[in-house]
Coordinates of C-alpha atoms in Angstrom, one line a residue:
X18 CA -11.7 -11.8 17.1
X19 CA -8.8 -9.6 16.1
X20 CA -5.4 -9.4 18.4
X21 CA -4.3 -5.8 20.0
X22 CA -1.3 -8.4 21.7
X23 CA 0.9 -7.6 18.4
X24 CA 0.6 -4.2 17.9
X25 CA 3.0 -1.2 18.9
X26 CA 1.2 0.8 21.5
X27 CA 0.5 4.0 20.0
X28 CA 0.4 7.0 22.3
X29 CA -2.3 8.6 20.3
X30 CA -4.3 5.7 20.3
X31 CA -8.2 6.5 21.0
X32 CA -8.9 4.3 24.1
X33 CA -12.8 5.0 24.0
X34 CA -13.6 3.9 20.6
X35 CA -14.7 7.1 18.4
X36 CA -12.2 8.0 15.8
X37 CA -10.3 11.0 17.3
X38 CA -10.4 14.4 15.5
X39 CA -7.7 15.7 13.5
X40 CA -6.6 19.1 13.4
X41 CA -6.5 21.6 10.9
X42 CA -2.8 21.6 9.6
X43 CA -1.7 23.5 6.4
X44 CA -1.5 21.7 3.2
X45 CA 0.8 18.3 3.5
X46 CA 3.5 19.7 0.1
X47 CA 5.2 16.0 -0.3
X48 CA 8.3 15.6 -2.1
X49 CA 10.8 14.3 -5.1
X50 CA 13.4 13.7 -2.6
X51 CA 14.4 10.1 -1.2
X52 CA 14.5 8.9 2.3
X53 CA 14.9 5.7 3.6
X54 CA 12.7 3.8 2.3
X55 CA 12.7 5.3 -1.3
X56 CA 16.3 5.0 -1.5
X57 CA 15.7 6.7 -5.2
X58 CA 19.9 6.8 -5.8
X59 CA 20.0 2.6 -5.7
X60 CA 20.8 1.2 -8.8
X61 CA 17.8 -1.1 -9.2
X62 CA 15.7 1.8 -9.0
X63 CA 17.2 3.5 -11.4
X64 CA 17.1 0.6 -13.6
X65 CA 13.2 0.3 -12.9
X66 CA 12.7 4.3 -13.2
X67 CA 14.3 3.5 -16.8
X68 CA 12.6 1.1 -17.9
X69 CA 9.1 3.0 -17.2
X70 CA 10.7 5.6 -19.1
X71 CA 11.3 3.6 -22.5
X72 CA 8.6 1.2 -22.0
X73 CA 5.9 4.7 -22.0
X74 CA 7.9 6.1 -25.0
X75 CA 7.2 2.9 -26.9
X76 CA 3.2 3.3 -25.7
X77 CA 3.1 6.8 -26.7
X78 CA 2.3 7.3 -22.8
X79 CA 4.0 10.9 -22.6
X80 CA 1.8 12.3 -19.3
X81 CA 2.6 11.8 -15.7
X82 CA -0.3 10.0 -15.3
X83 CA 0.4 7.8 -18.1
X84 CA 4.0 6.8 -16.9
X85 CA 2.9 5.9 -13.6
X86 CA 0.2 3.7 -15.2
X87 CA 3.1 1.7 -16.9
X88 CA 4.9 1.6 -13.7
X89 CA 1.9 0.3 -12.2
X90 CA 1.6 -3.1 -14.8
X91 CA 5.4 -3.1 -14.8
X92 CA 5.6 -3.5 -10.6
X93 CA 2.4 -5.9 -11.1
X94 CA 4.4 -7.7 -13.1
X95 CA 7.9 -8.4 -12.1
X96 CA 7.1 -8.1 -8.0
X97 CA 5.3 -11.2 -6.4
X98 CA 2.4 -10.5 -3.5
X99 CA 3.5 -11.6 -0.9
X100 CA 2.6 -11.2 3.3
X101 CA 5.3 -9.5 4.3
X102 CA 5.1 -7.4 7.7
X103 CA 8.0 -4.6 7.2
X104 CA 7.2 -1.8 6.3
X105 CA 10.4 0.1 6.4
X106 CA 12.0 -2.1 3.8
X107 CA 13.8 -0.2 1.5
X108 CA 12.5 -0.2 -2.3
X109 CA 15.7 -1.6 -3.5
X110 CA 15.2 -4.3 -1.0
X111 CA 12.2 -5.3 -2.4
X112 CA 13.1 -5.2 -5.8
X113 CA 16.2 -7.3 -5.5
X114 CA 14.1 -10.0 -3.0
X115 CA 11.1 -9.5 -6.6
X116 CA 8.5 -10.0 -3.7
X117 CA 6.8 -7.8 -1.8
X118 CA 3.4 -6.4 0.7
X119 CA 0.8 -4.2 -1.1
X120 CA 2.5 -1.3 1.2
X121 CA 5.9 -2.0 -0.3
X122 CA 5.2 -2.1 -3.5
X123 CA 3.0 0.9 -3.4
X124 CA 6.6 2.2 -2.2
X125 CA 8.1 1.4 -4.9
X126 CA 5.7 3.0 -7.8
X127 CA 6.5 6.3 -4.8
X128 CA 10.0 6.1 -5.9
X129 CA 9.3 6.0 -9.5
X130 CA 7.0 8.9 -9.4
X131 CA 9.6 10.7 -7.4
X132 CA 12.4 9.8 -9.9
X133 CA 10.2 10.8 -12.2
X134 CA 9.9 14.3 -10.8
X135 CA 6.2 13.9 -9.4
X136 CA 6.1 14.4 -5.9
X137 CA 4.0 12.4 -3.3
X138 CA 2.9 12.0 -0.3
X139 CA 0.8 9.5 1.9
X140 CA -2.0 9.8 3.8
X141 CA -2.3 7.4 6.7
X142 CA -4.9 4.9 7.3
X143 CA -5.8 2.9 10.2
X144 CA -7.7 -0.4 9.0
X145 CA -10.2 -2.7 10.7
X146 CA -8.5 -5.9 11.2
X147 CA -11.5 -7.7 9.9
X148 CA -10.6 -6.5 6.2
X149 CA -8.2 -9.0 5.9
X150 CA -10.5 -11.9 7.5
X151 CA -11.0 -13.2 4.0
X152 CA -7.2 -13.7 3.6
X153 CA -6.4 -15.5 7.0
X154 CA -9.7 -17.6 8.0
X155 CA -7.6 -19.8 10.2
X156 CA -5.8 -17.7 11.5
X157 CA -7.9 -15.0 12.3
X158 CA -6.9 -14.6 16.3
X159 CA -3.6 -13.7 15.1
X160 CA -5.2 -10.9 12.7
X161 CA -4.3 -7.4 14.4
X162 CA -7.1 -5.2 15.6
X163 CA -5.9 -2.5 13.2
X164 CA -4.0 -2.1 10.1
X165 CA -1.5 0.8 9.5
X166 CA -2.1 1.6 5.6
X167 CA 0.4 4.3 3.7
X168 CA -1.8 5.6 0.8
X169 CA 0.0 7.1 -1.7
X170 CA -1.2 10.4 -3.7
X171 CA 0.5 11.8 -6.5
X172 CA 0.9 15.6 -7.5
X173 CA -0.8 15.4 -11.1
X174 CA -1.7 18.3 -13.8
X175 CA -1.8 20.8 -10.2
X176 CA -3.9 18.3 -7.6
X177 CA -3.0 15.7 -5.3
X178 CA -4.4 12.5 -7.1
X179 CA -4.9 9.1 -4.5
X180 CA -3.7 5.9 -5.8
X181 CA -7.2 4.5 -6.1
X182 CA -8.0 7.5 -8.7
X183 CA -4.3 6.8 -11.1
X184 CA -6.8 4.9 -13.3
X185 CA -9.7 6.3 -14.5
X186 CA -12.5 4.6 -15.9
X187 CA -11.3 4.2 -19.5
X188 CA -7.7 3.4 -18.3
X189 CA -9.2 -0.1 -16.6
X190 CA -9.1 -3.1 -18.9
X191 CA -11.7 -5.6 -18.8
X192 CA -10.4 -8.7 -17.8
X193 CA -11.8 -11.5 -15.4
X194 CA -15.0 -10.4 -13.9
X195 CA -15.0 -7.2 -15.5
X196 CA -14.8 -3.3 -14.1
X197 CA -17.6 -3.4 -12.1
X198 CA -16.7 -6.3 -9.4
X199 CA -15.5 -4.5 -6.1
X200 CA -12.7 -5.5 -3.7
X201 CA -13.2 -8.2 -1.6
X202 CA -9.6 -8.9 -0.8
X203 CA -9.7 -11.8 -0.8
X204 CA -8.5 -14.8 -3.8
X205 CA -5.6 -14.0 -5.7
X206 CA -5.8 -9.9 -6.1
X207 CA -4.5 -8.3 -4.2
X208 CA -4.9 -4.2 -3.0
X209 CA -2.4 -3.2 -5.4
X210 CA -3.3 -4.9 -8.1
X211 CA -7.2 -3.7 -7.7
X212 CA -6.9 -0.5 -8.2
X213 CA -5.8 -0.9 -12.2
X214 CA -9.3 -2.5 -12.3
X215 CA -12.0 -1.0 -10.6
X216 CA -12.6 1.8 -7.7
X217 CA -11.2 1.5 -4.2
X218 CA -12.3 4.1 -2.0
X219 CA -12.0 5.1 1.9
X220 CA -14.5 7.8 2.0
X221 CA -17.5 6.9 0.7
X222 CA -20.1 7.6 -0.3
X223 CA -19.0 10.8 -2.5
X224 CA -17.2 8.7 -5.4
X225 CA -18.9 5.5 -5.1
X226 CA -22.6 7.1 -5.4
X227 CA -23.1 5.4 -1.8
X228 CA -23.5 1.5 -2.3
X229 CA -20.9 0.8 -5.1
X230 CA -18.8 -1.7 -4.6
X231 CA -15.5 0.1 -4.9
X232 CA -16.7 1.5 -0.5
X233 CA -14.1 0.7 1.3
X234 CA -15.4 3.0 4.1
X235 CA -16.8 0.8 6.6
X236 CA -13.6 -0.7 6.9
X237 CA -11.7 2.6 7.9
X238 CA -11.0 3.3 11.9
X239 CA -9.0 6.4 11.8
X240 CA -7.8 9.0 9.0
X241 CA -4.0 10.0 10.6
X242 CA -4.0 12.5 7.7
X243 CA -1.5 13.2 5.3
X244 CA 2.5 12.8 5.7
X245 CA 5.0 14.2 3.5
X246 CA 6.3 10.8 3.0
X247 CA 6.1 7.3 4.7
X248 CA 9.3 7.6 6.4
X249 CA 7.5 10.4 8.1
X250 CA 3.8 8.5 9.0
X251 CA 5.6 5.1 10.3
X252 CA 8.2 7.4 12.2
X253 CA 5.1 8.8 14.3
X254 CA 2.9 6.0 14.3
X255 CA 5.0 2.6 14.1
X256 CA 4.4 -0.1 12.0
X257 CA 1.3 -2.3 12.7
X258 CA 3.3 -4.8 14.3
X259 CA 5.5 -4.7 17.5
X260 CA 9.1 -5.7 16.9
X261 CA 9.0 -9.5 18.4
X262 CA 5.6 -9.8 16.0
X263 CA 7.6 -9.0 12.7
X264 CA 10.5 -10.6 13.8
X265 CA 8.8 -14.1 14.2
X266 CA 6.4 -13.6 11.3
X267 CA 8.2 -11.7 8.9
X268 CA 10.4 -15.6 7.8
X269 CA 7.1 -17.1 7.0
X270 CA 4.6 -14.3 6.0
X271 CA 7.7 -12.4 3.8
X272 CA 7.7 -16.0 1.3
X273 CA 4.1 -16.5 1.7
X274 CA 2.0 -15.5 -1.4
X275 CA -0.7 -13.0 -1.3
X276 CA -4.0 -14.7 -2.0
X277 CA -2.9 -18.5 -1.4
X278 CA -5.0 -18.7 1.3
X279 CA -4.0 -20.2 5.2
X280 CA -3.7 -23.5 4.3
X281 CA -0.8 -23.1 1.2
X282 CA 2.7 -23.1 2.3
X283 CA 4.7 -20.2 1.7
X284 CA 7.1 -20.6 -1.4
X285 CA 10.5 -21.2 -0.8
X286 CA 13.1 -19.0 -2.2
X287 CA 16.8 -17.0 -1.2
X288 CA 16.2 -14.5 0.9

């Protein structure tokens, strides 16, 4: 059982179930510019931006592509998982808290690309509730019914790349239980984190060859198509939660690590 209780009421919402059409629209351009959320003129940003810079110089990663990878291990790295529920945080927010959702710190490899002078965009995704199951099994009532996801893409060599396709198959080390294991989201990686490893994808079965593990489909509701930014998607669509929802969960579920399960208390640290 998932809970409709917390969520926004969105006026587009599809009261009889099917996943509602979207229209043709011209090609979503996306940008280099900030906004908001990637408030690319902070300084911590522009310490992070550098620090991709010489850290791909001393790899000999001299491609878009390439950069972003390191960003990618670099965010891994130095920002914690955690639960948190805002996703209009501001990337310099999140990197002075060095915590963050998967959404927020896919923000933040958004402002490195764009600092980087690669544009992006997102392409919004509404989530089953039950993909998270694995992560709350006690608390499953409180689970929404639906998950608003911002997917990055990237502008790459002349086409829009997704962030489940910035790795390719020789760029994903072996490590744990190799390439091949799919997402299950649940234990200690995290959406973010997968995608250095193996495939994630929402639209099956083209680049899964059908049953690969790396589907994701079945766990899609609604495509809300693609927004020149994030900014732009959550301004039309809201968050997944209502604002009483984040503001009594955010305290807990903003310390509480991705992957500790239910039954771990959050860590305790300066907000």
């Amino acid at each position: 059982m998932t809970s409709r209780l917390l969520m926004p009421v969105r006026a587009d919402r599809n009261r009889g179930g099917a996943a509602p059409e979207i229209p043709e629209v011209a090609e979503v351009a996306g940008s280099t510019r900030p906004t908001a959320i990637l408030d690319l003129g902070n300084p911590l940003v522009r310490a992070l931006t550098a620090r991709v810079r010489s850290e791909s110089e001393a790899r000999g990663a001299v491609t878009d592509r390439a950069r972003l990878q390191v960003a990618h291990g670099i965010i891994a790295a130095t920002v914690r998982p955690v639960y948190s529920v805002e996703d209009l945080r501001r990337v310099s927010r999140t990197l002075r808290l060095g915590r963050g959702s998967c959404s927020q710190r896919m923000a933040v490899l958004e402002a490195v690309a764009r600092s980087l002078d690669v544009p992006t965009r997102v392409r919004g995704l509404l989530v089953d509730g039950h993909f998270w199951y694995p992560r709350f099994p006690k608390l499953r009532r409180f689970v929404p019914e639906e998950v608003l996801l911002a997917w990055p893409e990237f502008r790459l060599d002349g086409a829009w790349v997704p962030m489940a396709e910035l790795f390719t198959g020789q760029d994903r080390p072996e490590h744990g239980g190799g390439s091949d294991g799919g997402f299950t989201n649940s234990g200690a990686e995290t959406l973010f984190e997968a995608v250095a490893r193996t495939g994630v994808d929402w639209d099956a079965p083209a680049a899964c060859a059908g049953s690969a593990p790396c589907d994701l489909s079945a766990h899609l509701r609604t495509d809300l198509g693609r927004f020149t930014s994030r900014d732009e998607l959550f301004a039309r669509h809201g968050q997944t939660l209502c604002l009483p929802a984040r503001t009594l969960a955010e305290p807990v579920l903003g310390r509480w690590s991705a992957g500790a399960g239910a039954g771990t208390r959050p860590r305790s640290s300066a907000a």
